[in-house]
Tab-separated table of C-alpha atoms in Angstrom:
chain	number	residue	atom	x	y	z
R	1	UNK	CA	0.000	0.000	0.000
R	2	UNK	CA	2.887	2.288	0.846
R	3	UNK	CA	4.395	1.799	-2.651
R	4	UNK	CA	1.084	2.748	-4.301
R	5	UNK	CA	0.973	6.085	-2.464
R	6	UNK	CA	4.608	6.707	-3.432
R	7	UNK	CA	3.789	6.099	-7.096
R	8	UNK	CA	0.804	8.485	-6.926
R	9	UNK	CA	2.977	11.156	-5.265
R	10	UNK	CA	5.647	10.835	-7.981
R	11	UNK	CA	3.009	11.105	-10.720
R	12	UNK	CA	1.567	14.267	-9.144
R	13	UNK	CA	5.080	15.705	-8.877
R	14	UNK	CA	5.807	14.972	-12.571
R	15	UNK	CA	2.500	16.535	-13.669
R	16	UNK	CA	3.262	19.625	-11.613
R	17	UNK	CA	6.767	19.873	-13.063
R	18	UNK	CA	5.420	19.494	-16.615
R	19	UNK	CA	2.808	22.176	-15.991
R	20	UNK	CA	5.484	24.546	-14.671
R	21	UNK	CA	7.705	23.990	-17.722
R	22	UNK	CA	4.787	24.465	-20.133
R	23	UNK	CA	3.290	27.531	-18.429
R	24	UNK	CA	6.435	29.306	-17.185
R	25	UNK	CA	9.670	28.121	-18.760
R	26	UNK	CA	8.533	27.702	-22.410
R	27	UNK	CA	6.853	31.143	-22.697
R	28	UNK	CA	9.914	32.675	-21.043
R	29	UNK	CA	12.210	30.920	-23.527
R	30	UNK	CA	10.044	32.010	-26.469
R	31	UNK	CA	10.129	35.591	-25.194
R	32	UNK	CA	13.922	35.471	-24.846
R	33	UNK	CA	14.289	34.022	-28.362
R	34	UNK	CA	11.936	36.616	-29.881
R	35	UNK	CA	13.765	39.408	-28.027
R	36	UNK	CA	17.178	38.176	-29.211
R	37	UNK	CA	15.889	37.882	-32.798
R	38	UNK	CA	14.410	41.369	-32.628
R	39	UNK	CA	17.620	42.740	-31.113
R	40	UNK	CA	19.600	41.284	-34.032
R	41	UNK	CA	17.218	42.643	-36.675
R	42	UNK	CA	18.666	45.619	-38.500
R	43	UNK	CA	15.319	47.230	-39.318
R	44	UNK	CA	12.037	46.358	-37.575
R	45	UNK	CA	9.916	46.052	-40.737
R	46	UNK	CA	8.666	43.264	-42.974
R	47	UNK	CA	9.246	43.786	-46.694
R	48	UNK	CA	5.534	43.868	-47.578
R	49	UNK	CA	4.957	46.622	-44.969
R	50	UNK	CA	7.484	49.050	-46.456
R	51	UNK	CA	5.763	52.025	-48.086
R	52	UNK	CA	8.668	54.299	-48.932
R	53	UNK	CA	12.408	54.386	-49.499
R	54	UNK	CA	14.883	57.242	-49.807
R	55	UNK	CA	18.404	56.464	-51.023
R	56	UNK	CA	20.972	59.217	-50.516
R	57	UNK	CA	24.528	58.976	-51.889
R	58	UNK	CA	27.215	61.489	-52.769
R	59	UNK	CA	25.698	61.852	-56.263
R	60	UNK	CA	22.200	62.701	-55.071
R	61	UNK	CA	18.963	61.518	-53.518
R	62	UNK	CA	16.376	59.148	-54.984
R	63	UNK	CA	12.873	58.907	-53.528
R	64	UNK	CA	10.805	55.783	-54.237
R	65	UNK	CA	7.295	54.589	-53.419
R	66	UNK	CA	5.152	51.623	-54.512
R	67	UNK	CA	1.908	52.080	-56.421
R	68	UNK	CA	-1.333	50.248	-55.605
R	69	UNK	CA	0.017	47.096	-57.333
R	70	UNK	CA	3.314	47.255	-55.389
R	71	UNK	CA	5.209	48.287	-58.520
R	72	UNK	CA	7.947	50.667	-57.400
R	73	UNK	CA	8.113	54.183	-58.836
R	74	UNK	CA	10.727	56.932	-58.621
R	75	UNK	CA	9.059	60.151	-57.443
R	76	UNK	CA	12.151	62.387	-57.123
R	77	UNK	CA	14.347	63.862	-58.557
R	78	UNK	CA	12.056	62.902	-61.474
R	79	UNK	CA	8.992	60.757	-62.066
R	80	UNK	CA	9.890	57.413	-63.671
R	81	UNK	CA	9.368	53.682	-63.360
R	82	UNK	CA	11.804	52.015	-60.990
R	83	UNK	CA	13.697	48.788	-61.591
R	84	UNK	CA	11.517	46.631	-59.319
R	85	UNK	CA	14.091	43.852	-59.141
R	86	UNK	CA	16.788	46.267	-58.015
R	87	UNK	CA	14.542	47.918	-55.421
R	88	UNK	CA	13.191	44.630	-54.060
R	89	UNK	CA	16.721	43.197	-53.867
R	90	UNK	CA	17.808	46.204	-51.791
R	91	UNK	CA	14.782	45.959	-49.487
R	92	UNK	CA	15.261	42.219	-49.050
R	93	UNK	CA	18.885	42.765	-48.052
R	94	UNK	CA	17.802	45.315	-45.436
R	95	UNK	CA	14.979	43.169	-44.041
R	96	UNK	CA	17.206	40.086	-43.819
R	97	UNK	CA	20.170	42.086	-42.548
R	98	UNK	CA	21.359	41.176	-39.059
R	99	UNK	CA	23.470	42.842	-36.374
R	100	UNK	CA	26.578	40.735	-35.846
R	101	UNK	CA	27.605	42.812	-32.817
R	102	UNK	CA	27.379	46.262	-31.298
R	103	UNK	CA	30.797	47.850	-31.816
R	104	UNK	CA	30.174	51.011	-29.779
R	105	UNK	CA	27.124	52.167	-27.834
R	106	UNK	CA	27.890	55.853	-28.312
R	107	UNK	CA	30.885	56.373	-30.581
R	108	UNK	CA	33.068	59.391	-29.899
R	109	UNK	CA	34.383	59.296	-33.474
R	110	UNK	CA	32.540	57.942	-36.482
R	111	UNK	CA	35.357	58.391	-39.025
R	112	UNK	CA	37.080	55.031	-38.344
R	113	UNK	CA	33.885	53.268	-39.362
R	114	UNK	CA	33.166	55.385	-42.466
R	115	UNK	CA	30.081	56.821	-40.755
R	116	UNK	CA	31.145	60.440	-40.449
R	117	UNK	CA	30.427	60.821	-44.151
R	118	UNK	CA	28.487	57.612	-44.905
R	119	UNK	CA	28.605	56.220	-48.422
R	120	UNK	CA	24.853	55.614	-48.377
R	121	UNK	CA	22.003	56.775	-46.157
R	122	UNK	CA	18.748	54.816	-46.414
R	123	UNK	CA	15.438	56.010	-44.996
R	124	UNK	CA	12.828	53.273	-44.825
R	125	UNK	CA	9.165	53.985	-44.119
R	126	UNK	CA	6.409	51.582	-43.118
R	127	UNK	CA	3.274	53.687	-42.773
R	128	UNK	CA	3.910	56.162	-39.949
R	129	UNK	CA	7.034	54.305	-38.763
R	130	UNK	CA	10.445	55.295	-40.069
R	131	UNK	CA	14.066	54.293	-39.639
R	132	UNK	CA	17.186	55.841	-41.137
R	133	UNK	CA	20.270	53.701	-41.630
R	134	UNK	CA	23.707	55.157	-42.379
R	135	UNK	CA	26.055	52.696	-44.097
R	136	UNK	CA	29.819	53.066	-43.768
R	137	UNK	CA	32.950	51.065	-44.529
R	138	UNK	CA	33.413	47.323	-44.863
R	139	UNK	CA	33.981	45.408	-41.656
R	140	UNK	CA	36.765	42.934	-40.815
R	141	UNK	CA	35.192	40.523	-43.285
R	142	UNK	CA	34.588	41.852	-46.790
R	143	UNK	CA	30.940	40.755	-46.799
R	144	UNK	CA	30.077	42.915	-43.761
R	145	UNK	CA	29.453	46.635	-43.306
R	146	UNK	CA	29.442	49.100	-40.426
R	147	UNK	CA	26.127	50.882	-40.014
R	148	UNK	CA	24.321	53.216	-37.619
R	149	UNK	CA	20.600	53.612	-37.015
R	150	UNK	CA	19.208	57.069	-36.329
R	151	UNK	CA	16.993	55.604	-33.595
R	152	UNK	CA	19.814	54.508	-31.240
R	153	UNK	CA	23.090	55.934	-32.653
R	154	UNK	CA	24.934	52.655	-31.992
R	155	UNK	CA	27.805	51.662	-34.271
R	156	UNK	CA	26.864	48.215	-35.562
R	157	UNK	CA	28.707	45.530	-37.458
R	158	UNK	CA	26.123	44.088	-39.833
R	159	UNK	CA	25.713	41.164	-42.214
R	160	UNK	CA	25.020	43.560	-45.113
R	161	UNK	CA	27.162	42.915	-48.190
R	162	UNK	CA	28.543	45.984	-50.033
R	163	UNK	CA	27.148	44.828	-53.397
R	164	UNK	CA	23.623	44.735	-51.953
R	165	UNK	CA	23.382	48.275	-50.568
R	166	UNK	CA	26.187	50.496	-51.899
R	167	UNK	CA	26.363	52.476	-55.165
R	168	UNK	CA	22.579	52.585	-55.639
R	169	UNK	CA	22.228	55.643	-57.862
R	170	UNK	CA	19.345	57.034	-59.905
R	171	UNK	CA	20.578	55.070	-62.931
R	172	UNK	CA	20.855	51.865	-60.891
R	173	UNK	CA	17.338	52.163	-59.488
R	174	UNK	CA	15.658	53.311	-62.693
R	175	UNK	CA	13.890	50.885	-65.015
R	176	UNK	CA	16.130	50.398	-68.029
R	177	UNK	CA	13.986	48.239	-70.348
R	178	UNK	CA	13.307	50.196	-73.538
R	179	UNK	CA	10.167	48.207	-74.486
R	180	UNK	CA	7.720	46.019	-72.621
R	181	UNK	CA	7.648	42.848	-74.715
R	182	UNK	CA	5.417	39.957	-73.670
R	183	UNK	CA	6.604	37.321	-76.110
R	184	UNK	CA	3.470	35.203	-75.676
R	185	UNK	CA	1.235	38.074	-76.807
R	186	UNK	CA	3.239	39.470	-79.743
R	187	UNK	CA	1.514	38.567	-83.024
R	188	UNK	CA	3.092	40.948	-85.523
R	189	UNK	CA	6.584	42.298	-86.193
R	190	UNK	CA	7.771	44.886	-88.676
R	191	UNK	CA	11.516	45.420	-89.151
R	192	UNK	CA	12.405	48.413	-91.316
R	193	UNK	CA	15.987	49.009	-92.453
R	194	UNK	CA	17.403	51.681	-94.790
R	195	UNK	CA	17.412	49.252	-97.756
R	196	UNK	CA	14.687	46.714	-96.975
R	197	UNK	CA	11.775	45.751	-94.757
R	198	UNK	CA	10.609	42.476	-93.205
R	199	UNK	CA	7.076	41.777	-91.964
R	200	UNK	CA	6.168	38.744	-89.855
R	201	UNK	CA	2.801	37.524	-88.553
R	202	UNK	CA	2.009	34.879	-85.967
R	203	UNK	CA	-0.771	32.625	-87.234
R	204	UNK	CA	-2.547	29.446	-86.163
R	205	UNK	CA	-0.688	26.343	-87.281
R	206	UNK	CA	-1.366	22.608	-86.896
R	207	UNK	CA	1.480	20.567	-85.495
R	208	UNK	CA	3.154	17.894	-87.545
R	209	UNK	CA	2.332	14.250	-86.752
R	210	UNK	CA	3.824	13.082	-83.479
R	211	UNK	CA	3.018	13.095	-79.767
R	212	UNK	CA	1.209	16.440	-80.097
R	213	UNK	CA	-0.593	15.582	-83.338
R	214	UNK	CA	-3.790	17.483	-83.922
R	215	UNK	CA	-2.941	20.310	-81.511
R	216	UNK	CA	-3.026	23.858	-82.790
R	217	UNK	CA	-0.364	26.402	-81.978
R	218	UNK	CA	0.771	29.743	-83.296
R	219	UNK	CA	3.742	29.867	-85.647
R	220	UNK	CA	5.586	32.781	-87.215
R	221	UNK	CA	5.228	33.381	-90.966
R	222	UNK	CA	6.972	35.859	-93.236
R	223	UNK	CA	4.524	38.106	-95.085
R	224	UNK	CA	6.959	40.493	-96.784
R	225	UNK	CA	9.047	40.575	-98.975
R	226	UNK	CA	8.085	36.905	-99.489
R	227	UNK	CA	5.367	34.711	-98.057
R	228	UNK	CA	7.082	31.800	-96.356
R	229	UNK	CA	7.474	29.970	-93.080
R	230	UNK	CA	9.734	31.747	-90.615
R	231	UNK	CA	12.548	30.256	-88.585
R	232	UNK	CA	10.708	29.964	-85.242
R	233	UNK	CA	13.872	29.840	-83.156
R	234	UNK	CA	15.359	32.917	-84.851
R	235	UNK	CA	12.173	34.977	-84.419
R	236	UNK	CA	11.879	33.982	-80.767
R	237	UNK	CA	15.543	34.853	-80.266
R	238	UNK	CA	14.887	38.259	-81.835
R	239	UNK	CA	12.009	38.847	-79.394
R	240	UNK	CA	14.253	37.883	-76.479
R	241	UNK	CA	16.901	40.375	-77.604
R	242	UNK	CA	14.215	43.039	-77.999
R	243	UNK	CA	12.913	42.300	-74.506
R	244	UNK	CA	16.485	42.515	-73.172
R	245	UNK	CA	17.179	45.870	-74.856
R	246	UNK	CA	18.269	48.028	-71.925
R	247	UNK	CA	19.375	51.604	-71.514
R	248	UNK	CA	22.936	52.372	-70.454
R	249	UNK	CA	21.845	55.946	-69.769
R	250	UNK	CA	19.003	58.426	-70.278
R	251	UNK	CA	18.533	61.841	-71.874
R	252	UNK	CA	15.333	63.135	-70.311
R	253	UNK	CA	12.951	65.631	-71.942
R	254	UNK	CA	14.498	69.079	-72.119
R	255	UNK	CA	16.857	71.207	-74.249
R	256	UNK	CA	19.592	68.526	-74.347
R	257	UNK	CA	17.129	65.909	-75.572
R	258	UNK	CA	15.718	68.290	-78.206
R	259	UNK	CA	19.195	69.117	-79.509
R	260	UNK	CA	20.197	65.454	-79.704
R	261	UNK	CA	16.923	64.473	-81.355
R	262	UNK	CA	17.635	66.880	-84.213
R	263	UNK	CA	20.793	64.865	-84.998
R	264	UNK	CA	18.901	61.577	-85.142
R	265	UNK	CA	17.467	61.746	-88.636
R	266	UNK	CA	17.504	58.302	-90.284
R	267	UNK	CA	17.235	55.200	-88.081
R	268	UNK	CA	19.439	52.174	-88.663
R	269	UNK	CA	16.560	49.984	-87.470
R	270	UNK	CA	12.880	50.703	-86.873
R	271	UNK	CA	10.970	47.937	-85.118
R	272	UNK	CA	7.211	47.877	-84.592
R	273	UNK	CA	5.816	45.267	-82.203
R	274	UNK	CA	2.075	44.545	-82.248
R	275	UNK	CA	0.505	42.918	-79.190
R	276	UNK	CA	-2.905	43.112	-77.507
R	277	UNK	CA	-4.208	45.315	-80.318
R	278	UNK	CA	-1.588	48.053	-79.872
R	279	UNK	CA	1.726	48.942	-81.492
R	280	UNK	CA	5.024	49.773	-79.810
R	281	UNK	CA	7.729	51.290	-81.979
R	282	UNK	CA	11.416	51.771	-81.291
R	283	UNK	CA	13.940	53.440	-83.593
R	284	UNK	CA	17.636	52.682	-83.184
R	285	UNK	CA	20.348	55.099	-84.276
R	286	UNK	CA	24.122	54.794	-84.337
R	287	UNK	CA	25.160	58.413	-84.140
R	288	UNK	CA	28.912	57.952	-84.260
R	289	UNK	CA	30.618	54.855	-85.663
R	290	UNK	CA	33.971	55.747	-84.100
R	291	UNK	CA	32.735	56.261	-80.534
R	292	UNK	CA	29.905	53.737	-80.743
R	293	UNK	CA	27.393	56.316	-79.513
R	294	UNK	CA	23.944	54.815	-80.086
R	295	UNK	CA	20.409	55.702	-79.029
R	296	UNK	CA	16.897	54.260	-78.947
R	297	UNK	CA	13.826	56.467	-79.438
R	298	UNK	CA	10.300	55.395	-78.484
R	299	UNK	CA	7.482	57.820	-77.647
R	300	UNK	CA	7.514	61.584	-78.152
R	301	UNK	CA	7.444	62.303	-74.407
R	302	UNK	CA	9.820	59.481	-73.421
R	303	UNK	CA	13.522	59.937	-72.714
R	304	UNK	CA	16.177	59.057	-75.276
R	305	UNK	CA	17.852	55.822	-74.266
R	306	UNK	CA	21.603	55.481	-74.693
R	307	UNK	CA	22.219	51.874	-75.766
R	308	UNK	CA	25.054	49.592	-76.768
R	309	UNK	CA	25.790	49.673	-80.533
R	310	UNK	CA	25.869	45.862	-80.364
R	311	UNK	CA	22.102	45.982	-79.844
R	312	UNK	CA	21.701	47.463	-83.328
R	313	UNK	CA	23.796	44.648	-84.765
R	314	UNK	CA	21.767	42.031	-82.862
R	315	UNK	CA	18.463	43.437	-84.122
R	316	UNK	CA	19.549	43.848	-87.746
R	317	UNK	CA	18.356	40.744	-89.590
R	318	UNK	CA	18.344	39.787	-93.240
R	319	UNK	CA	15.632	37.734	-94.890
R	320	UNK	CA	17.646	34.498	-94.904
R	321	UNK	CA	18.216	34.684	-91.127
R	322	UNK	CA	14.504	34.881	-90.296
R	323	UNK	CA	13.285	32.555	-93.039
R	324	UNK	CA	12.619	28.879	-92.373
R	325	UNK	CA	15.844	27.322	-93.636
R	326	UNK	CA	14.476	23.833	-94.215
R	327	UNK	CA	15.448	23.190	-97.809
R	328	UNK	CA	12.639	20.924	-99.029
R	329	UNK	CA	9.972	23.525	-98.303
R	330	UNK	CA	7.109	21.200	-97.322
R	331	UNK	CA	5.920	20.244	-93.838
R	332	UNK	CA	5.415	16.605	-92.880
R	333	UNK	CA	1.660	17.065	-92.488
R	334	UNK	CA	1.378	18.519	-96.028
R	335	UNK	CA	3.391	15.797	-97.759
R	336	UNK	CA	1.623	13.259	-100.029
R	337	UNK	CA	4.528	11.926	-102.136
R	338	UNK	CA	8.314	12.010	-101.895
R	339	UNK	CA	10.323	11.035	-104.988
R	340	UNK	CA	13.875	9.893	-104.181
R	341	UNK	CA	16.654	9.701	-106.761
R	342	UNK	CA	20.308	8.876	-106.094
R	343	UNK	CA	23.052	7.421	-108.256
R	344	UNK	CA	22.126	3.963	-106.930
R	345	UNK	CA	18.394	4.124	-106.134
R	346	UNK	CA	15.195	5.626	-107.466
R	347	UNK	CA	11.722	5.251	-105.921
R	348	UNK	CA	8.688	7.201	-104.782
R	349	UNK	CA	7.073	6.993	-101.356
R	350	UNK	CA	3.337	7.709	-101.108
R	351	UNK	CA	1.588	8.608	-97.853
R	352	UNK	CA	-1.686	6.703	-98.046
R	353	UNK	CA	-4.249	6.175	-95.270
R	354	UNK	CA	-1.654	7.108	-92.660
R	355	UNK	CA	0.996	4.669	-93.977
R	356	UNK	CA	3.915	4.940	-96.370
R	357	UNK	CA	3.878	2.696	-99.459
R	358	UNK	CA	6.058	2.379	-102.543
R	359	UNK	CA	4.459	3.772	-105.696
R	360	UNK	CA	5.487	0.784	-107.833
R	361	UNK	CA	4.801	-1.843	-105.114
R	362	UNK	CA	1.766	-0.551	-103.202
R	363	UNK	CA	0.968	-3.977	-101.731
R	364	UNK	CA	4.441	-4.345	-100.201
R	365	UNK	CA	4.418	-3.714	-96.469
R	366	UNK	CA	6.997	-1.151	-95.362
R	367	UNK	CA	8.701	-0.555	-92.025
R	368	UNK	CA	6.695	2.550	-91.086
R	369	UNK	CA	9.114	3.645	-88.388
R	370	UNK	CA	12.060	3.522	-90.801
R	371	UNK	CA	10.069	5.318	-93.527
R	372	UNK	CA	8.893	8.037	-91.110
R	373	UNK	CA	12.435	8.593	-89.837
R	374	UNK	CA	13.860	8.894	-93.340
R	375	UNK	CA	11.142	11.252	-94.607
R	376	UNK	CA	11.416	13.443	-91.500
R	377	UNK	CA	15.186	13.740	-92.069
R	378	UNK	CA	14.602	14.933	-95.626
R	379	UNK	CA	11.841	17.350	-94.588
R	380	UNK	CA	13.859	18.767	-91.676
R	381	UNK	CA	17.232	19.257	-93.383
R	382	UNK	CA	18.144	22.951	-92.941
R	383	UNK	CA	20.609	25.128	-94.812
R	384	UNK	CA	23.592	25.853	-92.577
R	385	UNK	CA	25.531	28.344	-94.718
R	386	UNK	CA	24.484	30.370	-97.719
R	387	UNK	CA	27.201	30.173	-100.400
R	388	UNK	CA	25.600	32.365	-103.082
R	389	UNK	CA	22.305	34.293	-103.017
R	390	UNK	CA	21.288	33.393	-106.559
R	391	UNK	CA	22.110	30.080	-108.232
R	392	UNK	CA	24.636	30.436	-111.057
R	393	UNK	CA	26.905	27.750	-112.530
R	394	UNK	CA	26.092	24.470	-110.783
R	395	UNK	CA	29.050	22.287	-111.811
R	396	UNK	CA	31.547	23.748	-109.263
R	397	UNK	CA	29.249	22.556	-106.474
R	398	UNK	CA	28.450	19.122	-107.892
R	399	UNK	CA	24.856	20.185	-108.510
R	400	UNK	CA	24.890	19.726	-112.294
R	401	UNK	CA	25.065	15.956	-111.715
R	402	UNK	CA	23.513	15.677	-108.231
R	403	UNK	CA	24.373	13.062	-105.630
R	404	UNK	CA	20.729	12.970	-104.537
R	405	UNK	CA	17.429	14.624	-105.473
R	406	UNK	CA	14.161	14.751	-103.548
R	407	UNK	CA	10.886	16.036	-104.985
R	408	UNK	CA	7.882	16.659	-102.748
R	409	UNK	CA	4.240	16.601	-103.861
R	410	UNK	CA	1.645	18.093	-101.525
R	411	UNK	CA	-1.810	16.686	-100.764
R	412	UNK	CA	-3.357	18.967	-103.370
R	413	UNK	CA	-1.372	17.110	-106.047
R	414	UNK	CA	0.990	20.004	-106.755
R	415	UNK	CA	4.773	19.754	-106.659
R	416	UNK	CA	5.701	21.994	-103.753
R	417	UNK	CA	9.306	21.288	-102.847
R	418	UNK	CA	12.628	20.126	-104.220
R	419	UNK	CA	15.961	19.381	-102.594
R	420	UNK	CA	19.139	18.749	-104.577
R	421	UNK	CA	22.408	17.614	-102.971
R	422	UNK	CA	25.758	17.892	-104.725
R	423	UNK	CA	29.413	17.565	-103.718
R	424	UNK	CA	30.525	17.122	-100.104
R	425	UNK	CA	33.213	19.100	-98.315
R	426	UNK	CA	34.250	19.068	-94.665
R	427	UNK	CA	31.141	17.321	-93.351
R	428	UNK	CA	28.853	19.590	-95.378
R	429	UNK	CA	27.182	19.092	-98.736
R	430	UNK	CA	26.278	21.732	-101.326
R	431	UNK	CA	22.524	21.988	-101.716
R	432	UNK	CA	19.698	23.802	-103.476
R	433	UNK	CA	16.217	24.026	-102.036
R	434	UNK	CA	12.688	25.085	-102.906
R	435	UNK	CA	12.019	28.243	-105.008
R	436	UNK	CA	11.212	30.310	-101.915
R	437	UNK	CA	14.780	29.792	-100.688
R	438	UNK	CA	16.880	30.800	-103.709
R	439	UNK	CA	20.631	30.331	-103.843
R	440	UNK	CA	23.205	27.659	-103.161
R	441	UNK	CA	23.792	26.510	-99.605
R	442	UNK	CA	25.763	24.081	-97.521
R	443	UNK	CA	23.917	21.576	-95.330
R	444	UNK	CA	24.950	18.710	-93.086
R	445	UNK	CA	26.135	15.772	-95.196
R	446	UNK	CA	24.748	13.087	-92.815
R	447	UNK	CA	21.629	12.636	-94.957
R	448	UNK	CA	23.685	11.206	-97.832
R	449	UNK	CA	24.531	8.123	-95.731
R	450	UNK	CA	20.971	7.831	-94.383
R	451	UNK	CA	19.098	7.327	-97.677
R	452	UNK	CA	17.714	3.763	-97.559
R	453	UNK	CA	17.428	1.402	-100.480
R	454	UNK	CA	14.004	-0.105	-101.233
R	455	UNK	CA	14.961	-3.321	-99.445
R	456	UNK	CA	15.852	-1.375	-96.286
R	457	UNK	CA	12.369	0.144	-96.199
R	458	UNK	CA	10.481	-3.129	-96.501
R	459	UNK	CA	9.118	-4.697	-93.313
R	460	UNK	CA	11.054	-7.793	-92.221
R	461	UNK	CA	7.905	-9.847	-91.529
R	462	UNK	CA	9.356	-13.191	-92.533
R	463	UNK	CA	12.364	-12.806	-90.225
R	464	UNK	CA	10.077	-11.837	-87.335
R	465	UNK	CA	7.928	-14.965	-87.842
R	466	UNK	CA	11.020	-17.190	-87.965
R	467	UNK	CA	10.744	-17.811	-91.703
R	468	UNK	CA	13.715	-17.319	-94.011
R	469	UNK	CA	13.607	-14.264	-96.280
R	470	UNK	CA	12.165	-14.757	-99.748
R	471	UNK	CA	14.885	-15.491	-102.312
R	472	UNK	CA	15.670	-12.632	-104.669
R	473	UNK	CA	13.800	-10.070	-102.501
R	474	UNK	CA	15.162	-6.549	-102.861
């Protein structure tokens, strides 16, 4: 009986101890942890609560504020869009910044820490609350900075990295994109150069047979100076470069802008982008070839953007660059017949009821996978290098007596494409393509070794069933 009472007493003692820990010690520990965390915080704000930022450096002061959609704007010394990434990166660094240690409670001299004349002074507002942070020299470790808050005047060693908070000027914080280009929404492009013009449209297009067969997508087409398929990768690359066109500097509206604008008479490139029913136009000028001085002009009331002259080179495209460089000139889903002629073989493949058959042996079963692979290689062969713009003498390129010829007939019964391969050189073969791609080119020579004979296309049904092949079968 005595042992039972002892057990009950021990249980009551353990419950009491647990209650004490839960009600007294744990809250106290949480309070200590929260206090230590708060003490180590550099600024007492969350990023989403910040409603204003002033950045002051030796070159001037920049005042920023978010709009109703939290897009940051510069409000002084001028009104302009801010580089949201740059601003948010700065704010994130401040919010995540920590105090490594308090160097001095009340410093007699601020010069040794670079705080007498701080490199940067940041004023952060969160509604009615405000904190000002002066940032000085680097600490003992290069990725640390000395700082001082206006609220307590303590000299602090912080976890701030110089690259995150220093040298934030008006140019750094200003939005530098020349155009807003949403590649998914662009459906028209016009590229005007001093000697020519290219017009491209994005139109609905049905995918070729394959895993995504039957799905519709939009594809780029050339409308001027020729109507032809466009090189999708090249057009998308052009849009990426246009989206990445950034200002190196600005000439804002005023007498200097007006004077400079009078010198910009004939653009090297004029690009019009159509999206969501509206046009955006940018004109690019290279003012001085020796110095590389180049500018972009958009709207009448917009600043002039100083840009890299390389941007003009990147956005100057000739017809061949943007044109679909597949030499045959017919898509897989449009192809009804492909005539093949080499020095050793000659036959015609017909696409009939979803299968490939030989024109002269329509009852012969073919290896559909092998036929599909071969036809797709012919259809997809692109020109790699343009040798001459207009075809002249063919003999020097082995095209007078071709190594291989392919003629494509579309489903409407019309001959739509032709590919001629000539002499090989250095892994490339001279080639001529469809009429919409005039000239002589070089293409990869792999196709020459991938042209099957009739026998290679025929299904090996007898071997699969264990029967010997038919004698004399070719």
